Amino acid sequence: RIQYDNNTDKMHFRTSGSDRLTIDSSGRVGIGTTGPIGHLEIIGEDGTVSGTPDADARELVLRNDHRAGISIIAGEGTGDTSNVIFGSTSDMNGASLNYEFNAKLFRMQSQHPSSELSLASANNVEAVRIDTSQRVGIGTSSPSQKLEVSAGNIMISGSGGAGVIFKGTGDGSNKNALYFKNASNTEKFRIIHDPSANGTNDLQFKANANSVSVMTMLQSGDVGLGISPDEALHIKNTEAVIKLEDSAHTGAGYIDFD
């Protein structure tokens, strides 16, 4: 049954004596409701819930007094994806969410070459930024490295033990390192693996922007201070190389051979 209500200026579509679809005087369409607020508003089988939808998202409103959702179901062949597309007048596919069953892959992606991705929490406070070079920033919106963490610490834990792995390339050209810099981004110390990239796999501690070699450790266990060692302990310096001093400064330090 189709009925026009002159008093409310609404068009009603009814079956079994109940309103199924309503079009109001503003052209808003309600399914399961006679008073839609969204341009298209659908009420689920568990009934409506109160509240006014956000003004930025009134084109489609779904309400259900239990779980509510939208199903986007695609085929299972290669390249068959379920999609949500975000765009504008000049960019009809600016970003998208899609899932491909065949690849078992869910994607959150931008389609514009200048777009970045931001994740926020706590009332839109940005937590993570991925820039156009795929660099990831945590606590910063302009990461300078593949991963940059600002204003915080990193903790790695695990019940079976945890660690950080540095893996070089097969040709030995990639020298793994830890860099220590001050607030002005000036390097003060570094710990570097295979600094000569010659496959010796030595470990060096360097200071003063990589200009001073403080300590070198070889795979054999030999340790060098100021030099690459050729003995178990090899020390080289222009001044006195070892100074022993007791903590109370009351006497000379000593080495006891027992």
Tab-separated table of C-alpha atoms in Angstrom:
chain	number	residue	atom	x	y	z
A	1	ARG	CA	0.000	0.000	0.000
A	2	ILE	CA	1.269	3.474	-0.926
A	3	GLN	CA	-0.123	6.401	1.059
A	4	TYR	CA	0.526	10.148	0.998
A	5	ASP	CA	-0.051	11.979	4.302
A	6	ASN	CA	-1.045	15.556	3.549
A	7	ASN	CA	-0.599	16.639	7.178
A	8	THR	CA	3.047	15.575	7.418
A	9	ASP	CA	3.839	15.825	3.723
A	10	LYS	CA	5.275	12.306	3.734
A	11	MET	CA	4.941	9.369	1.384
A	12	HIS	CA	4.515	5.971	3.062
A	13	PHE	CA	5.058	2.525	1.561
A	14	ARG	CA	3.368	-0.150	3.667
A	15	THR	CA	3.044	-3.914	3.793
A	16	SER	CA	1.035	-5.968	6.287
A	17	GLY	CA	-0.245	-2.716	7.796
A	18	SER	CA	3.223	-1.441	8.771
A	19	ASP	CA	5.367	1.358	7.348
A	20	ARG	CA	8.343	-0.133	5.495
A	21	LEU	CA	9.684	2.914	3.656
A	22	THR	CA	8.982	6.624	4.166
A	23	ILE	CA	9.972	9.652	2.095
A	24	ASP	CA	9.628	12.967	3.930
A	25	SER	CA	9.155	16.475	2.533
A	26	SER	CA	12.942	17.039	2.396
A	27	GLY	CA	13.487	13.919	0.312
A	28	ARG	CA	14.994	11.940	3.196
A	29	VAL	CA	14.299	8.227	3.010
A	30	GLY	CA	13.627	6.041	6.023
A	31	ILE	CA	13.494	2.256	6.012
A	32	GLY	CA	11.923	1.008	9.213
A	33	THR	CA	11.379	4.585	10.407
A	34	THR	CA	8.896	7.332	9.551
A	35	GLY	CA	11.189	10.100	10.794
A	36	PRO	CA	14.576	9.753	9.095
A	37	ILE	CA	17.328	12.200	10.054
A	38	GLY	CA	19.864	10.922	7.551
A	39	HIS	CA	19.361	11.196	3.811
A	40	LEU	CA	18.940	7.418	3.927
A	41	GLU	CA	18.251	5.972	7.361
A	42	ILE	CA	17.762	2.274	8.015
A	43	ILE	CA	16.490	0.787	11.260
A	44	GLY	CA	17.478	-2.807	12.009
A	45	GLU	CA	15.313	-5.658	13.215
A	46	ASP	CA	16.185	-5.001	16.872
A	47	GLY	CA	14.741	-1.488	16.800
A	48	THR	CA	16.176	2.003	16.802
A	49	VAL	CA	18.591	3.784	19.130
A	50	SER	CA	18.358	7.446	20.074
A	51	GLY	CA	20.769	10.199	19.129
A	52	THR	CA	21.411	12.680	16.334
A	53	PRO	CA	23.967	11.545	13.759
A	54	ASP	CA	27.071	13.669	13.279
A	55	ALA	CA	26.605	16.339	10.641
A	56	ASP	CA	29.611	14.957	8.718
A	57	ALA	CA	27.950	11.566	8.269
A	58	ARG	CA	24.214	11.906	7.651
A	59	GLU	CA	24.105	10.656	4.089
A	60	LEU	CA	23.665	7.063	5.299
A	61	VAL	CA	22.590	6.229	8.857
A	62	LEU	CA	22.168	2.707	10.216
A	63	ARG	CA	20.562	2.084	13.613
A	64	ASN	CA	19.958	-1.174	15.433
A	65	ASP	CA	19.499	-1.741	19.142
A	66	HIS	CA	22.102	-4.516	19.108
A	67	ARG	CA	24.925	-4.996	16.616
A	68	ALA	CA	24.804	-2.945	13.420
A	69	GLY	CA	26.868	-3.133	10.263
A	70	ILE	CA	27.207	-3.262	6.499
A	71	SER	CA	28.262	-6.330	4.514
A	72	ILE	CA	30.225	-5.888	1.289
A	73	ILE	CA	30.508	-9.296	-0.339
A	74	ALA	CA	32.659	-9.924	-3.406
A	75	GLY	CA	33.809	-12.906	-5.440
A	76	GLU	CA	36.783	-15.088	-4.512
A	77	GLY	CA	38.796	-14.936	-7.723
A	78	THR	CA	42.150	-13.202	-8.178
A	79	GLY	CA	41.637	-9.433	-7.967
A	80	ASP	CA	38.061	-9.709	-6.642
A	81	THR	CA	37.856	-7.225	-3.771
A	82	SER	CA	35.266	-5.798	-1.388
A	83	ASN	CA	35.795	-2.025	-1.364
A	84	VAL	CA	35.018	1.246	0.361
A	85	ILE	CA	36.219	4.192	-1.763
A	86	PHE	CA	36.921	7.732	-0.520
A	87	GLY	CA	37.144	10.517	-3.085
A	88	SER	CA	36.379	14.078	-4.104
A	89	THR	CA	35.477	16.021	-7.246
A	90	SER	CA	39.048	16.072	-8.544
A	91	ASP	CA	40.035	12.666	-7.176
A	92	MET	CA	37.311	10.053	-7.332
A	93	ASN	CA	39.539	7.370	-5.776
A	94	GLY	CA	41.675	9.190	-3.253
A	95	ALA	CA	41.824	6.386	-0.704
A	96	SER	CA	40.219	3.024	-0.097
A	97	LEU	CA	39.670	0.079	2.176
A	98	ASN	CA	39.505	-3.297	0.488
A	99	TYR	CA	39.745	-6.994	1.180
A	100	GLU	CA	40.778	-9.685	-1.292
A	101	PHE	CA	39.815	-13.221	-0.316
A	102	ASN	CA	42.135	-14.870	-2.847
A	103	ALA	CA	45.212	-13.082	-1.441
A	104	LYS	CA	43.897	-13.129	2.154
A	105	LEU	CA	44.848	-9.451	2.273
A	106	PHE	CA	43.153	-6.434	3.859
A	107	ARG	CA	44.391	-3.075	2.571
A	108	MET	CA	44.092	0.458	3.922
A	109	GLN	CA	45.579	2.559	1.171
A	110	SER	CA	45.864	5.962	-0.441
A	111	GLN	CA	45.598	6.322	-4.195
A	112	HIS	CA	47.052	9.858	-4.380
A	113	PRO	CA	50.863	10.290	-4.664
A	114	SER	CA	50.875	13.122	-2.094
A	115	SER	CA	48.670	11.419	0.494
A	116	GLU	CA	49.814	10.359	3.952
A	117	LEU	CA	48.171	8.070	6.495
A	118	SER	CA	47.422	9.128	10.068
A	119	LEU	CA	46.155	7.092	13.040
A	120	ALA	CA	44.822	9.031	16.030
A	121	SER	CA	43.472	8.317	19.505
A	122	ALA	CA	42.264	10.284	22.580
A	123	ASN	CA	39.957	12.718	20.754
A	124	ASN	CA	41.896	12.938	17.504
A	125	VAL	CA	45.431	13.174	18.916
A	126	GLU	CA	47.702	11.810	16.201
A	127	ALA	CA	49.643	8.712	17.275
A	128	VAL	CA	51.090	7.323	14.027
A	129	ARG	CA	51.947	8.915	10.674
A	130	ILE	CA	53.026	7.118	7.488
A	131	ASP	CA	54.396	9.564	4.926
A	132	THR	CA	54.658	9.345	1.146
A	133	SER	CA	58.041	7.584	1.398
A	134	GLN	CA	56.489	4.917	3.666
A	135	ARG	CA	58.411	6.237	6.671
A	136	VAL	CA	56.581	5.652	9.954
A	137	GLY	CA	56.455	8.243	12.715
A	138	ILE	CA	55.224	7.546	16.249
A	139	GLY	CA	54.773	10.805	18.120
A	140	THR	CA	55.911	12.795	15.086
A	141	SER	CA	54.150	13.753	11.849
A	142	SER	CA	57.398	14.159	9.896
A	143	PRO	CA	59.561	11.039	10.316
A	144	SER	CA	63.062	11.241	8.867
A	145	GLN	CA	63.809	7.498	8.967
A	146	LYS	CA	61.938	4.278	8.180
A	147	LEU	CA	60.764	4.311	11.812
A	148	GLU	CA	61.053	7.347	14.077
A	149	VAL	CA	59.767	7.420	17.660
A	150	SER	CA	59.546	10.841	19.294
A	151	ALA	CA	59.005	11.852	22.943
A	152	GLY	CA	58.914	8.326	24.298
A	153	ASN	CA	60.692	5.033	24.818
A	154	ILE	CA	60.579	1.661	23.101
A	155	MET	CA	60.166	-1.495	25.180
A	156	ILE	CA	60.488	-4.999	23.780
A	157	SER	CA	59.387	-7.900	25.958
A	158	GLY	CA	58.404	-11.521	25.599
A	159	SER	CA	57.854	-14.536	27.795
A	160	GLY	CA	60.480	-16.515	25.927
A	161	GLY	CA	62.962	-13.674	25.645
A	162	ALA	CA	63.011	-10.752	23.229
A	163	GLY	CA	65.536	-8.838	21.179
A	164	VAL	CA	66.352	-6.650	18.220
A	165	ILE	CA	67.809	-8.148	15.032
A	166	PHE	CA	70.077	-6.235	12.633
A	167	LYS	CA	70.452	-8.033	9.323
A	168	GLY	CA	72.739	-6.877	6.524
A	169	THR	CA	72.439	-7.550	2.810
A	170	GLY	CA	73.977	-10.535	1.094
A	171	ASP	CA	76.723	-8.486	-0.589
A	172	GLY	CA	77.972	-7.160	2.762
A	173	SER	CA	77.479	-3.534	1.737
A	174	ASN	CA	74.980	-2.769	4.466
A	175	LYS	CA	76.718	-1.870	7.737
A	176	ASN	CA	74.409	-2.279	10.726
A	177	ALA	CA	74.711	0.394	13.391
A	178	LEU	CA	73.245	2.109	16.420
A	179	TYR	CA	73.614	5.896	16.398
A	180	PHE	CA	73.517	8.206	19.425
A	181	LYS	CA	72.791	11.871	18.636
A	182	ASN	CA	72.093	14.996	20.659
A	183	ALA	CA	69.091	17.333	20.354
A	184	SER	CA	70.788	19.130	17.449
A	185	ASN	CA	70.998	15.835	15.522
A	186	THR	CA	74.791	15.763	15.886
A	187	GLU	CA	76.207	12.262	16.126
A	188	LYS	CA	78.209	11.620	19.301
A	189	PHE	CA	78.615	7.842	19.385
A	190	ARG	CA	77.862	4.843	17.217
A	191	ILE	CA	78.094	1.074	17.556
A	192	ILE	CA	78.654	-0.417	14.123
A	193	HIS	CA	78.937	-3.952	12.763
A	194	ASP	CA	81.421	-4.670	9.971
A	195	PRO	CA	82.318	-0.971	9.514
A	196	SER	CA	84.639	-1.673	6.579
A	197	ALA	CA	81.986	-3.812	4.844
A	198	ASN	CA	84.656	-6.427	4.147
A	199	GLY	CA	82.993	-9.410	5.801
A	200	THR	CA	85.234	-9.398	8.905
A	201	ASN	CA	82.117	-8.926	11.069
A	202	ASP	CA	83.957	-6.919	13.704
A	203	LEU	CA	82.047	-4.658	16.066
A	204	GLN	CA	83.264	-1.107	16.651
A	205	PHE	CA	82.390	1.591	19.150
A	206	LYS	CA	83.087	5.017	17.673
A	207	ALA	CA	82.883	8.572	19.000
A	208	ASN	CA	82.953	12.161	17.758
A	209	ALA	CA	80.850	11.719	14.622
A	210	ASN	CA	82.574	8.474	13.597
A	211	SER	CA	86.078	10.017	13.679
A	212	VAL	CA	87.403	8.246	16.789
A	213	SER	CA	87.577	4.473	17.123
A	214	VAL	CA	87.079	3.741	20.819
A	215	MET	CA	86.847	-0.044	20.915
A	216	THR	CA	86.845	-2.918	18.449
A	217	MET	CA	85.637	-6.467	19.132
A	218	LEU	CA	86.470	-9.279	16.730
A	219	GLN	CA	84.623	-12.534	16.131
A	220	SER	CA	87.517	-14.303	17.852
A	221	GLY	CA	86.775	-12.415	21.067
A	222	ASP	CA	89.851	-10.151	20.818
A	223	VAL	CA	89.257	-6.620	22.060
A	224	GLY	CA	91.095	-3.507	20.956
A	225	LEU	CA	91.013	-0.057	22.564
A	226	GLY	CA	92.030	2.565	20.033
A	227	ILE	CA	93.142	-0.083	17.553
A	228	SER	CA	91.965	-3.198	15.749
A	229	PRO	CA	93.399	-5.936	17.999
A	230	ASP	CA	95.816	-8.703	17.139
A	231	GLU	CA	95.850	-10.035	20.699
A	232	ALA	CA	93.186	-10.889	23.271
A	233	LEU	CA	93.480	-7.318	24.597
A	234	HIS	CA	95.256	-4.681	22.536
A	235	ILE	CA	95.472	-1.068	23.716
A	236	LYS	CA	96.948	1.847	21.782
A	237	ASN	CA	97.045	5.487	22.859
A	238	THR	CA	99.387	8.486	22.697
A	239	GLU	CA	99.329	8.916	26.499
A	240	ALA	CA	99.239	6.593	29.510
A	241	VAL	CA	96.935	3.755	28.592
A	242	ILE	CA	95.870	2.386	32.005
A	243	LYS	CA	95.217	4.282	35.225
A	244	LEU	CA	94.166	2.542	38.451
A	245	GLU	CA	92.669	4.591	41.286
A	246	ASP	CA	90.770	3.570	44.380
A	247	SER	CA	87.309	5.065	44.871
A	248	ALA	CA	88.247	6.920	48.078
A	249	HIS	CA	91.354	8.477	46.498
A	250	THR	CA	93.396	7.474	49.574
A	251	GLY	CA	95.992	5.408	47.864
A	252	ALA	CA	97.221	3.998	44.618
A	253	GLY	CA	95.222	1.441	42.708
A	254	TYR	CA	96.831	-1.889	42.034
A	255	ILE	CA	96.562	-5.129	40.121
A	256	ASP	CA	96.824	-8.303	42.167
A	257	PHE	CA	98.028	-11.419	40.353
A	258	ASP	CA	97.049	-14.460	42.417
